[in-house]
Amino acid sequence: MLWTAIRMLIPTGSGRQRLNVLGAIAYGSCQFPRVINTGSIATQKVCDLLRQLRTAHRNPLTVVLDNARYQRNKAVIALASTLDIELLFLPAYSLNLNLIERVWKFVKAKALSARVFPDFASFRLSIESTLSELSTTHRTQMKTLVSRNFQLFDHAHVLA
């Protein structure tokens, strides 16, 4: 709650609609193939992304994934083996190793940036235009984000 002497109306989000983006970042070129939908991310969407990756890239192809249930199942693993794609699953709770997390943080900062959108269409347009500009307009920033600079903990103390 906010107490003020003057009544203020603060704009909020447009509702409960959801935009799901499942994407992959190409390490060298910063290309960003993606699957976007307003439903939910499921096995079929991961398979669509794998097919899209295979048509865009030549052998060998390694895709680094986190341990989401829709990514680590029999159908996805079988399709990856059929398409000759190696799947490399990251350890649990290793966000510092997942390069795509850096991209998501950048996209949210550029596309949303504490703005309120009047409707879902303008929200979606902002996200999609930022994603389409990753390898062109934002290429230099992406090169610094998608690098081999990882946070390592050499002398970390673990509390039991």
mmCIF file of C-alpha atoms in Angstrom:
data_model
loop_
_atom_site.group_PDB
_atom_site.id
_atom_site.type_symbol
_atom_site.label_atom_id
_atom_site.label_comp_id
_atom_site.label_asym_id
_atom_site.label_seq_id
_atom_site.Cartn_x
_atom_site.Cartn_y
_atom_site.Cartn_z
ATOM 1 C CA MET A 1 0.000 0.000 0.000
ATOM 2 C CA LEU A 2 1.066 3.531 -0.614
ATOM 3 C CA TRP A 3 -0.169 6.438 1.472
ATOM 4 C CA THR A 4 -0.221 9.809 -0.271
ATOM 5 C CA ALA A 5 -2.025 13.081 0.182
ATOM 6 C CA ILE A 6 -3.169 12.959 -3.437
ATOM 7 C CA ARG A 7 -4.772 9.901 -4.987
ATOM 8 C CA MET A 8 -2.496 8.444 -7.671
ATOM 9 C CA LEU A 9 -3.262 5.822 -10.268
ATOM 10 C CA ILE A 10 -0.327 3.584 -11.043
ATOM 11 C CA PRO A 11 -0.504 1.593 -14.296
ATOM 12 C CA THR A 12 -0.017 -2.152 -14.007
ATOM 13 C CA GLY A 13 0.313 -5.106 -16.338
ATOM 14 C CA SER A 14 -2.285 -5.943 -18.932
ATOM 15 C CA GLY A 15 -3.498 -9.206 -17.444
ATOM 16 C CA ARG A 16 -2.616 -12.828 -17.048
ATOM 17 C CA GLN A 17 -1.405 -13.618 -20.539
ATOM 18 C CA ARG A 18 1.925 -15.364 -20.820
ATOM 19 C CA LEU A 19 4.663 -15.254 -23.452
ATOM 20 C CA ASN A 20 7.063 -18.197 -23.526
ATOM 21 C CA VAL A 21 10.372 -17.980 -25.359
ATOM 22 C CA LEU A 22 12.483 -21.075 -25.790
ATOM 23 C CA GLY A 23 15.743 -20.131 -27.423
ATOM 24 C CA ALA A 24 19.347 -21.032 -28.015
ATOM 25 C CA ILE A 25 22.320 -18.755 -28.469
ATOM 26 C CA ALA A 26 24.994 -19.691 -31.005
ATOM 27 C CA TYR A 27 28.276 -19.149 -29.207
ATOM 28 C CA GLY A 28 30.309 -17.727 -32.095
ATOM 29 C CA SER A 29 27.778 -15.836 -34.181
ATOM 30 C CA CYS A 30 25.271 -14.711 -31.511
ATOM 31 C CA GLN A 31 22.425 -15.986 -33.690
ATOM 32 C CA PHE A 32 19.308 -16.635 -31.638
ATOM 33 C CA PRO A 33 16.948 -19.299 -33.007
ATOM 34 C CA ARG A 34 13.808 -19.456 -30.930
ATOM 35 C CA VAL A 35 10.319 -20.843 -30.502
ATOM 36 C CA ILE A 36 7.743 -18.413 -29.120
ATOM 37 C CA ASN A 37 4.240 -19.265 -27.961
ATOM 38 C CA THR A 38 1.555 -18.116 -25.582
ATOM 39 C CA GLY A 39 0.647 -21.577 -24.316
ATOM 40 C CA SER A 40 3.160 -23.576 -22.356
ATOM 41 C CA ILE A 41 6.593 -24.927 -23.114
ATOM 42 C CA ALA A 42 6.409 -28.671 -23.540
ATOM 43 C CA THR A 43 8.340 -31.460 -25.217
ATOM 44 C CA GLN A 44 6.987 -30.589 -28.667
ATOM 45 C CA LYS A 45 8.385 -27.050 -28.498
ATOM 46 C CA VAL A 46 11.822 -28.343 -27.498
ATOM 47 C CA CYS A 47 11.688 -30.749 -30.448
ATOM 48 C CA ASP A 48 10.735 -27.854 -32.752
ATOM 49 C CA LEU A 49 13.745 -25.903 -31.520
ATOM 50 C CA LEU A 50 16.068 -28.876 -32.062
ATOM 51 C CA ARG A 51 14.826 -29.260 -35.648
ATOM 52 C CA GLN A 52 15.334 -25.549 -36.222
ATOM 53 C CA LEU A 53 18.886 -25.769 -34.846
ATOM 54 C CA ARG A 54 19.726 -28.742 -37.041
ATOM 55 C CA THR A 55 18.596 -27.006 -40.237
ATOM 56 C CA ALA A 56 20.576 -23.861 -39.343
ATOM 57 C CA HIS A 57 23.861 -25.495 -38.311
ATOM 58 C CA ARG A 58 26.118 -28.159 -39.699
ATOM 59 C CA ASN A 59 27.776 -30.998 -37.788
ATOM 60 C CA PRO A 60 28.843 -31.310 -35.006
ATOM 61 C CA LEU A 61 26.199 -29.660 -32.870
ATOM 62 C CA THR A 62 26.134 -29.637 -29.078
ATOM 63 C CA VAL A 63 23.216 -28.062 -27.244
ATOM 64 C CA VAL A 64 23.689 -27.139 -23.591
ATOM 65 C CA LEU A 65 20.488 -27.474 -21.559
ATOM 66 C CA ASP A 66 19.445 -27.089 -17.975
ATOM 67 C CA ASN A 67 17.530 -29.837 -16.237
ATOM 68 C CA ALA A 68 13.982 -28.731 -16.994
ATOM 69 C CA ARG A 69 11.642 -31.705 -17.207
ATOM 70 C CA TYR A 70 10.424 -30.819 -20.705
ATOM 71 C CA GLN A 71 14.040 -30.831 -21.944
ATOM 72 C CA ARG A 72 15.227 -33.985 -20.270
ATOM 73 C CA ASN A 73 12.829 -36.686 -21.406
ATOM 74 C CA LYS A 74 12.859 -39.676 -23.743
ATOM 75 C CA ALA A 75 11.254 -37.931 -26.729
ATOM 76 C CA VAL A 76 13.744 -35.053 -26.750
ATOM 77 C CA ILE A 77 16.729 -37.353 -26.241
ATOM 78 C CA ALA A 78 15.528 -39.681 -29.016
ATOM 79 C CA LEU A 79 14.999 -36.820 -31.461
ATOM 80 C CA ALA A 80 18.409 -35.352 -30.630
ATOM 81 C CA SER A 81 20.059 -38.666 -31.354
ATOM 82 C CA THR A 82 18.127 -38.962 -34.649
ATOM 83 C CA LEU A 83 19.209 -35.444 -35.658
ATOM 84 C CA ASP A 84 22.809 -36.133 -34.547
ATOM 85 C CA ILE A 85 22.714 -33.460 -31.836
ATOM 86 C CA GLU A 86 24.658 -33.966 -28.636
ATOM 87 C CA LEU A 87 22.745 -32.849 -25.552
ATOM 88 C CA LEU A 88 24.847 -31.592 -22.659
ATOM 89 C CA PHE A 89 22.900 -31.160 -19.428
ATOM 90 C CA LEU A 90 24.240 -28.715 -16.863
ATOM 91 C CA PRO A 91 24.408 -29.627 -13.185
ATOM 92 C CA ALA A 92 21.511 -28.470 -11.049
ATOM 93 C CA TYR A 93 21.708 -24.926 -9.639
ATOM 94 C CA SER A 94 24.518 -23.821 -11.970
ATOM 95 C CA LEU A 95 23.109 -20.571 -13.349
ATOM 96 C CA ASN A 96 26.596 -19.112 -13.667
ATOM 97 C CA LEU A 97 27.421 -21.769 -16.298
ATOM 98 C CA ASN A 98 24.267 -21.212 -18.331
ATOM 99 C CA LEU A 99 25.008 -18.581 -20.991
ATOM 100 C CA ILE A 100 21.345 -18.218 -21.939
ATOM 101 C CA GLU A 101 20.604 -16.799 -18.479
ATOM 102 C CA ARG A 102 22.832 -13.839 -19.349
ATOM 103 C CA VAL A 103 20.863 -13.349 -22.557
ATOM 104 C CA TRP A 104 17.498 -13.452 -20.731
ATOM 105 C CA LYS A 105 18.702 -10.830 -18.258
ATOM 106 C CA PHE A 106 19.846 -8.600 -21.131
ATOM 107 C CA VAL A 107 16.581 -9.040 -23.069
ATOM 108 C CA LYS A 108 14.486 -8.204 -20.009
ATOM 109 C CA ALA A 109 16.548 -5.075 -19.367
ATOM 110 C CA LYS A 110 16.273 -3.882 -22.987
ATOM 111 C CA ALA A 111 12.697 -4.883 -23.767
ATOM 112 C CA LEU A 112 10.946 -4.207 -20.483
ATOM 113 C CA SER A 113 13.102 -1.711 -18.586
ATOM 114 C CA ALA A 114 10.466 -0.847 -15.952
ATOM 115 C CA ARG A 115 7.883 0.065 -18.592
ATOM 116 C CA VAL A 116 4.195 -0.720 -18.484
ATOM 117 C CA PHE A 117 2.644 -1.800 -21.762
ATOM 118 C CA PRO A 118 -0.949 -0.902 -22.614
ATOM 119 C CA ASP A 119 -1.722 -4.368 -23.971
ATOM 120 C CA PHE A 120 -0.239 -7.805 -24.509
ATOM 121 C CA ALA A 121 0.460 -7.163 -28.206
ATOM 122 C CA SER A 122 2.810 -4.270 -27.459
ATOM 123 C CA PHE A 123 4.511 -6.308 -24.727
ATOM 124 C CA ARG A 124 5.072 -9.154 -27.179
ATOM 125 C CA LEU A 125 6.296 -6.776 -29.886
ATOM 126 C CA SER A 126 8.871 -5.293 -27.508
ATOM 127 C CA ILE A 127 10.237 -8.736 -26.590
ATOM 128 C CA GLU A 128 10.288 -10.036 -30.165
ATOM 129 C CA SER A 129 11.942 -6.922 -31.601
ATOM 130 C CA THR A 130 14.679 -7.085 -28.950
ATOM 131 C CA LEU A 131 15.235 -10.776 -29.714
ATOM 132 C CA SER A 132 15.471 -10.117 -33.450
ATOM 133 C CA GLU A 133 18.086 -7.398 -32.864
ATOM 134 C CA LEU A 134 20.431 -9.543 -30.753
ATOM 135 C CA SER A 135 22.751 -10.486 -33.619
ATOM 136 C CA THR A 136 22.605 -7.068 -35.323
ATOM 137 C CA THR A 137 21.969 -3.970 -33.202
ATOM 138 C CA HIS A 138 23.081 -5.535 -29.905
ATOM 139 C CA ARG A 139 25.903 -7.664 -31.367
ATOM 140 C CA THR A 140 28.770 -6.000 -29.470
ATOM 141 C CA GLN A 141 26.943 -6.312 -26.152
ATOM 142 C CA MET A 142 26.112 -9.943 -26.903
ATOM 143 C CA LYS A 143 29.767 -10.707 -27.650
ATOM 144 C CA THR A 144 30.699 -9.534 -24.167
ATOM 145 C CA LEU A 145 27.801 -11.397 -22.529
ATOM 146 C CA VAL A 146 28.264 -14.687 -24.353
ATOM 147 C CA SER A 147 31.884 -15.256 -23.441
ATOM 148 C CA ARG A 148 33.900 -17.737 -21.469
ATOM 149 C CA ASN A 149 34.032 -15.517 -18.404
ATOM 150 C CA PHE A 150 32.524 -17.654 -15.671
ATOM 151 C CA GLN A 151 32.396 -16.940 -11.978
ATOM 152 C CA LEU A 152 34.526 -19.533 -10.272
ATOM 153 C CA PHE A 153 34.743 -20.125 -6.549
ATOM 154 C CA ASP A 154 38.296 -21.305 -5.880
ATOM 155 C CA HIS A 155 38.369 -20.811 -2.121
ATOM 156 C CA ALA A 156 34.689 -20.959 -1.277
ATOM 157 C CA HIS A 157 33.717 -21.850 2.258
ATOM 158 C CA VAL A 158 30.737 -24.144 2.545
ATOM 159 C CA LEU A 159 28.597 -23.859 5.624
ATOM 160 C CA ALA A 160 27.085 -27.102 6.769
#
